[in-house]
mmCIF file of C-alpha atoms in Angstrom:
data_model
loop_
_atom_site.group_PDB
_atom_site.id
_atom_site.type_symbol
_atom_site.label_atom_id
_atom_site.label_comp_id
_atom_site.label_asym_id
_atom_site.label_seq_id
_atom_site.Cartn_x
_atom_site.Cartn_y
_atom_site.Cartn_z
ATOM 1 C CA LYS X 1 46.364 23.139 -100.504
ATOM 2 C CA ALA X 2 45.899 20.526 -96.755
ATOM 3 C CA GLY X 3 43.399 19.685 -95.851
ATOM 4 C CA VAL X 4 41.418 19.118 -92.332
ATOM 5 C CA THR X 5 43.578 17.079 -90.615
ATOM 6 C CA GLN X 6 42.556 15.854 -87.598
ATOM 7 C CA THR X 7 44.380 13.810 -84.519
ATOM 8 C CA PRO X 8 44.607 11.549 -82.825
ATOM 9 C CA ARG X 9 44.032 8.932 -85.607
ATOM 10 C CA TYR X 10 42.814 5.807 -83.129
ATOM 11 C CA LEU X 11 42.620 6.383 -79.748
ATOM 12 C CA ILE X 12 41.440 3.487 -76.340
ATOM 13 C CA LYS X 13 40.083 4.989 -73.208
ATOM 14 C CA THR X 14 38.745 3.109 -70.291
ATOM 15 C CA ARG X 15 35.006 3.995 -68.685
ATOM 16 C CA GLY X 16 35.547 7.022 -66.513
ATOM 17 C CA GLN X 17 38.541 9.179 -68.720
ATOM 18 C CA GLN X 18 38.902 11.983 -70.977
ATOM 19 C CA VAL X 19 39.816 12.696 -73.736
ATOM 20 C CA THR X 20 40.816 15.758 -76.347
ATOM 21 C CA LEU X 21 40.414 15.985 -80.182
ATOM 22 C CA SER X 22 42.001 17.967 -82.371
ATOM 23 C CA CYS X 23 41.149 19.249 -85.307
ATOM 24 C CA SER X 24 43.014 22.027 -88.035
ATOM 25 C CA PRO X 25 41.012 23.357 -90.989
ATOM 26 C CA ILE X 26 42.459 23.867 -94.170
ATOM 27 C CA SER X 27 44.451 27.283 -93.716
ATOM 28 C CA GLY X 28 41.737 30.367 -94.258
ATOM 29 C CA HIS X 29 38.735 28.511 -93.118
ATOM 30 C CA ARG X 30 37.339 29.876 -89.859
ATOM 31 C CA SER X 31 34.242 27.792 -89.514
ATOM 32 C CA VAL X 32 34.870 24.197 -87.673
ATOM 33 C CA SER X 33 31.477 21.784 -87.054
ATOM 34 C CA TRP X 34 32.133 18.585 -85.042
ATOM 35 C CA TYR X 35 30.226 15.832 -85.723
ATOM 36 C CA GLN X 36 29.890 11.822 -83.340
ATOM 37 C CA GLN X 37 29.166 8.986 -86.182
ATOM 38 C CA THR X 38 28.182 5.532 -84.797
ATOM 39 C CA PRO X 39 26.218 2.971 -86.294
ATOM 40 C CA GLY X 40 23.378 3.145 -84.371
ATOM 41 C CA GLN X 41 22.551 7.024 -84.573
ATOM 42 C CA GLY X 42 24.525 7.981 -87.633
ATOM 43 C CA LEU X 43 25.802 11.512 -88.177
ATOM 44 C CA GLN X 44 25.643 14.113 -85.589
ATOM 45 C CA PHE X 45 26.366 17.448 -84.952
ATOM 46 C CA LEU X 46 28.492 17.983 -82.511
ATOM 47 C CA PHE X 47 28.728 21.582 -82.543
ATOM 48 C CA GLU X 48 30.686 24.484 -84.293
ATOM 49 C CA TYR X 49 32.576 27.218 -83.864
ATOM 50 C CA PHE X 50 33.584 30.089 -85.746
ATOM 51 C CA SER X 51 36.062 32.894 -85.125
ATOM 52 C CA GLU X 52 36.851 30.985 -81.678
ATOM 53 C CA THR X 53 33.093 31.098 -80.487
ATOM 54 C CA GLN X 54 30.689 28.695 -80.365
ATOM 55 C CA ARG X 55 27.696 29.631 -83.161
ATOM 56 C CA ASN X 56 26.016 26.020 -83.030
ATOM 57 C CA LYS X 57 25.589 23.379 -80.962
ATOM 58 C CA GLY X 58 24.225 19.932 -81.146
ATOM 59 C CA ASN X 59 22.127 17.514 -79.019
ATOM 60 C CA PHE X 60 24.751 16.696 -76.438
ATOM 61 C CA PRO X 61 25.638 15.847 -72.910
ATOM 62 C CA GLY X 62 27.996 19.059 -71.498
ATOM 63 C CA ARG X 63 30.374 15.738 -70.873
ATOM 64 C CA PHE X 64 30.739 17.389 -74.598
ATOM 65 C CA SER X 65 32.214 20.711 -74.971
ATOM 66 C CA GLY X 66 35.491 22.451 -77.478
ATOM 67 C CA ARG X 67 36.967 24.953 -78.481
ATOM 68 C CA GLN X 68 38.560 26.973 -81.367
ATOM 69 C CA PHE X 69 41.799 29.253 -80.523
ATOM 70 C CA SER X 70 42.600 32.279 -82.734
ATOM 71 C CA ASN X 71 44.734 30.018 -86.039
ATOM 72 C CA SER X 72 40.877 28.559 -85.828
ATOM 73 C CA ARG X 73 42.240 24.888 -84.936
ATOM 74 C CA SER X 74 40.089 23.413 -82.934
ATOM 75 C CA GLU X 75 39.378 20.750 -79.270
ATOM 76 C CA MET X 76 36.452 18.712 -78.459
ATOM 77 C CA ASN X 77 36.809 17.142 -75.324
ATOM 78 C CA VAL X 78 35.049 14.629 -73.520
ATOM 79 C CA SER X 79 34.916 13.984 -69.777
ATOM 80 C CA THR X 80 34.099 11.111 -67.952
ATOM 81 C CA LEU X 81 33.859 8.806 -71.055
ATOM 82 C CA GLU X 82 31.458 6.132 -71.394
ATOM 83 C CA LEU X 83 30.876 3.238 -73.368
ATOM 84 C CA GLY X 84 28.336 4.746 -75.802
ATOM 85 C CA ASP X 85 30.727 7.540 -76.726
ATOM 86 C CA SER X 86 32.956 4.927 -79.060
ATOM 87 C CA ALA X 87 32.544 6.851 -82.370
ATOM 88 C CA LEU X 88 34.097 8.058 -85.217
ATOM 89 C CA TYR X 89 34.567 11.934 -83.790
ATOM 90 C CA LEU X 90 34.785 14.245 -88.246
ATOM 91 C CA CYS X 91 35.888 17.822 -87.942
ATOM 92 C CA ALA X 92 34.289 19.571 -91.147
ATOM 93 C CA SER X 93 36.373 23.075 -91.783
ATOM 94 C CA SER X 94 34.639 25.750 -94.344
ATOM 95 C CA GLY X 95 35.460 29.068 -95.913
ATOM 96 C CA GLY X 96 34.038 32.026 -95.850
ATOM 97 C CA THR X 97 33.461 35.185 -94.259
ATOM 98 C CA GLY X 98 30.123 34.098 -92.370
ATOM 99 C CA VAL X 99 27.659 32.026 -95.143
ATOM 100 C CA THR X 100 29.702 28.415 -95.967
ATOM 101 C CA TYR X 101 28.475 26.537 -98.291
ATOM 102 C CA GLU X 102 30.506 23.332 -98.244
ATOM 103 C CA GLN X 103 32.319 21.785 -95.756
ATOM 104 C CA TYR X 104 35.425 19.871 -95.702
ATOM 105 C CA PHE X 105 35.983 16.826 -93.698
ATOM 106 C CA GLY X 106 38.965 15.582 -92.321
ATOM 107 C CA PRO X 107 40.623 11.823 -92.078
ATOM 108 C CA GLY X 108 39.119 11.744 -88.402
ATOM 109 C CA THR X 109 39.257 10.358 -84.619
ATOM 110 C CA ARG X 110 38.015 6.323 -84.397
ATOM 111 C CA LEU X 111 37.577 6.610 -80.588
ATOM 112 C CA THR X 112 37.049 3.074 -79.093
ATOM 113 C CA VAL X 113 35.733 3.117 -75.021
ATOM 114 C CA THR X 114 36.117 -0.390 -72.796
ATOM 115 C CA GLU E 1 12.934 19.741 -86.016
ATOM 116 C CA LEU E 2 14.484 19.491 -89.253
ATOM 117 C CA LYS E 3 14.557 15.940 -90.612
ATOM 118 C CA VAL E 4 16.337 14.274 -93.320
ATOM 119 C CA GLU E 5 15.156 11.184 -94.831
ATOM 120 C CA GLN E 6 17.000 9.274 -97.888
ATOM 121 C CA ASN E 7 16.197 5.934 -99.299
ATOM 122 C CA PRO E 8 16.245 3.160 -100.469
ATOM 123 C CA LEU E 9 19.306 2.593 -97.339
ATOM 124 C CA PHE E 10 20.715 -0.416 -98.950
ATOM 125 C CA LEU E 11 20.764 -0.493 -102.819
ATOM 126 C CA SER E 12 22.287 -3.030 -104.377
ATOM 127 C CA MET E 13 22.910 -2.941 -108.487
ATOM 128 C CA GLN E 14 24.542 -4.685 -111.140
ATOM 129 C CA GLU E 15 27.050 -3.147 -113.624
ATOM 130 C CA GLY E 16 25.722 -0.758 -116.457
ATOM 131 C CA LYS E 17 22.665 -0.388 -114.468
ATOM 132 C CA ASN E 18 20.220 2.850 -113.604
ATOM 133 C CA TYR E 19 19.220 4.286 -110.952
ATOM 134 C CA THR E 20 17.724 6.499 -108.030
ATOM 135 C CA ILE E 21 18.679 7.700 -104.434
ATOM 136 C CA TYR E 22 16.501 10.417 -102.705
ATOM 137 C CA CYS E 23 16.538 12.635 -100.342
ATOM 138 C CA ASN E 24 13.532 14.492 -98.938
ATOM 139 C CA TYR E 25 13.870 16.693 -95.678
ATOM 140 C CA SER E 26 11.146 18.586 -93.672
ATOM 141 C CA THR E 27 11.780 22.201 -93.490
ATOM 142 C CA THR E 28 12.634 25.281 -95.840
ATOM 143 C CA SER E 29 15.975 25.301 -97.162
ATOM 144 C CA ASP E 30 17.506 25.635 -100.838
ATOM 145 C CA ARG E 31 20.934 24.318 -99.826
ATOM 146 C CA LEU E 32 21.470 20.521 -99.499
ATOM 147 C CA TYR E 33 24.682 18.646 -100.389
ATOM 148 C CA TRP E 34 25.625 15.048 -100.670
ATOM 149 C CA TYR E 35 28.922 13.345 -99.641
ATOM 150 C CA ARG E 36 30.484 10.019 -99.839
ATOM 151 C CA GLN E 37 32.131 7.883 -97.218
ATOM 152 C CA ASP E 38 34.155 4.618 -98.317
ATOM 153 C CA PRO E 39 33.892 2.184 -95.952
ATOM 154 C CA GLY E 40 36.369 3.572 -92.305
ATOM 155 C CA LYS E 41 37.207 6.537 -94.540
ATOM 156 C CA SER E 42 35.399 10.142 -94.200
ATOM 157 C CA LEU E 43 32.956 11.988 -95.886
ATOM 158 C CA GLU E 44 34.036 13.473 -99.969
ATOM 159 C CA SER E 45 31.599 16.041 -100.893
ATOM 160 C CA LEU E 46 30.138 15.530 -103.505
ATOM 161 C CA PHE E 47 28.003 17.720 -104.679
ATOM 162 C CA VAL E 48 26.187 21.266 -103.353
ATOM 163 C CA LEU E 49 23.206 22.303 -104.512
ATOM 164 C CA LEU E 50 22.815 26.400 -103.825
ATOM 165 C CA SER E 51 18.992 26.224 -105.310
ATOM 166 C CA ASN E 52 15.771 25.177 -106.492
ATOM 167 C CA GLY E 53 16.269 23.800 -109.913
ATOM 168 C CA ALA E 54 20.204 22.986 -109.414
ATOM 169 C CA VAL E 55 21.325 20.243 -111.242
ATOM 170 C CA LYS E 56 25.340 19.020 -111.356
ATOM 171 C CA GLN E 57 26.565 16.263 -112.687
ATOM 172 C CA GLU E 58 30.000 14.414 -112.151
ATOM 173 C CA GLY E 59 30.706 11.411 -114.129
ATOM 174 C CA ARG E 60 28.217 8.979 -113.885
ATOM 175 C CA LEU E 61 26.253 10.876 -110.493
ATOM 176 C CA MET E 62 24.221 13.842 -111.078
ATOM 177 C CA ALA E 63 22.152 14.997 -108.543
ATOM 178 C CA SER E 64 19.739 17.557 -108.673
ATOM 179 C CA LEU E 65 17.226 20.086 -105.497
ATOM 180 C CA ASP E 66 13.575 20.821 -105.905
ATOM 181 C CA THR E 67 12.606 22.561 -102.816
ATOM 182 C CA LYS E 68 9.392 23.187 -103.466
ATOM 183 C CA ALA E 69 9.152 19.670 -103.058
ATOM 184 C CA ARG E 70 12.105 19.136 -100.574
ATOM 185 C CA LEU E 71 13.702 16.194 -102.763
ATOM 186 C CA SER E 72 17.069 16.136 -104.239
ATOM 187 C CA THR E 73 17.777 12.396 -105.923
ATOM 188 C CA LEU E 74 21.136 11.642 -106.378
ATOM 189 C CA HIS E 75 20.881 9.423 -110.258
ATOM 190 C CA ILE E 76 23.540 6.859 -110.824
ATOM 191 C CA THR E 77 24.192 6.165 -114.858
ATOM 192 C CA ALA E 78 26.096 3.104 -115.720
ATOM 193 C CA ALA E 79 26.973 1.303 -112.344
ATOM 194 C CA VAL E 80 30.272 0.364 -111.779
ATOM 195 C CA HIS E 81 32.032 -1.654 -108.862
ATOM 196 C CA ASP E 82 34.470 1.320 -107.747
ATOM 197 C CA LEU E 83 30.491 4.060 -106.890
ATOM 198 C CA SER E 84 30.071 0.698 -103.993
ATOM 199 C CA ALA E 85 30.382 2.875 -101.356
ATOM 200 C CA THR E 86 27.674 4.861 -98.936
ATOM 201 C CA TYR E 87 26.081 8.583 -99.878
ATOM 202 C CA PHE E 88 24.554 10.488 -97.701
ATOM 203 C CA CYS E 89 23.039 14.072 -98.282
ATOM 204 C CA ALA E 90 22.625 16.953 -95.939
ATOM 205 C CA VAL E 91 20.920 19.852 -95.576
ATOM 206 C CA PRO E 92 21.560 22.701 -93.147
ATOM 207 C CA THR E 93 20.475 23.443 -90.315
ATOM 208 C CA TYR E 94 20.197 27.190 -90.787
ATOM 209 C CA ASN E 95 19.428 28.123 -94.530
ATOM 210 C CA THR E 96 22.596 29.853 -95.682
ATOM 211 C CA ASN E 97 24.858 28.266 -93.300
ATOM 212 C CA ALA E 98 26.683 24.381 -94.146
ATOM 213 C CA GLY E 99 28.001 24.452 -90.650
ATOM 214 C CA LYS E 100 25.679 22.850 -89.026
ATOM 215 C CA SER E 101 24.219 20.239 -90.725
ATOM 216 C CA THR E 102 21.846 17.311 -90.711
ATOM 217 C CA PHE E 103 22.344 14.080 -92.360
ATOM 218 C CA GLY E 104 20.517 11.407 -93.729
ATOM 219 C CA ASP E 105 20.608 8.138 -92.503
ATOM 220 C CA GLY E 106 22.743 6.970 -95.619
ATOM 221 C CA THR E 107 22.352 4.498 -98.262
ATOM 222 C CA THR E 108 25.374 1.574 -98.791
ATOM 223 C CA LEU E 109 25.589 1.533 -102.048
ATOM 224 C CA THR E 110 27.138 -2.498 -103.226
ATOM 225 C CA VAL E 111 27.183 -2.590 -107.792
ATOM 226 C CA LYS E 112 28.316 -6.178 -108.190
ATOM 227 C CA PRO E 113 29.501 -7.036 -111.370
#
C-alpha cells in the first residue's frame, strides 16, 4: 500500500508570494490533517479535512487555507507569504469512517521564504 | 486548552543504559500517540495507546499510559545508537479523533557509544 505523498518536497518562495502544497493520503483514508513544524513553535495543527469538509481548524491566520477533493487529496494554500512561514509542512492521513485512531505522516514539504 | 509537556527535552545516553521519557497532558484523554522523527525526516508512528493501563513494546522501546495521572512514559532499554532521534508524544484534542492532535515539544535523544 502506498504511503502518504506530498508535493513538492522543497520550495523556495519570496515574501508576498503565495504557495500551494499538495497531499495524497493513503488509499481509502478520508481524513487529512496538516501540521506546521518550526524550530521555535514545534509541531502545530493547521486544519483537518474529512470527506471534503473542514472538520477542525488550528489557530492560524486566514492566509492559511485548505481544501479536500472527492478523491481525498488535499491542498493547502498560503497567501502573502511571510518569512515566519518558513517551515516543514506535514500532511497526515487517517483511516476509519469518522473516528481516527492513528495518523500516518507524509515526507513533508520544506518551504523556505526569502 | 490542551497542553502536552515532555521531559526531558534533551537526553544524552550511553549505549546499554536505560532511561524514561515522560509525557504529561492537561485534559482528559484516554488516547495517546508516540512518534519518532529522524533529522530532516517526517514522523514515524511508534505506538498508539488507546486506554488506561495500555502498554506496548517494540524492541527496546516500551510505552505506557496512565489516564488518571494524565501521564505516558516511553522507556528505553539498553539504548543503542540507532535509537538516536527526536521522540514526540501527541494527544488528540477530541478524545476519539486523532485528526487534530496536540504535540509535545519533543525529546531529542542522543545515544553515545
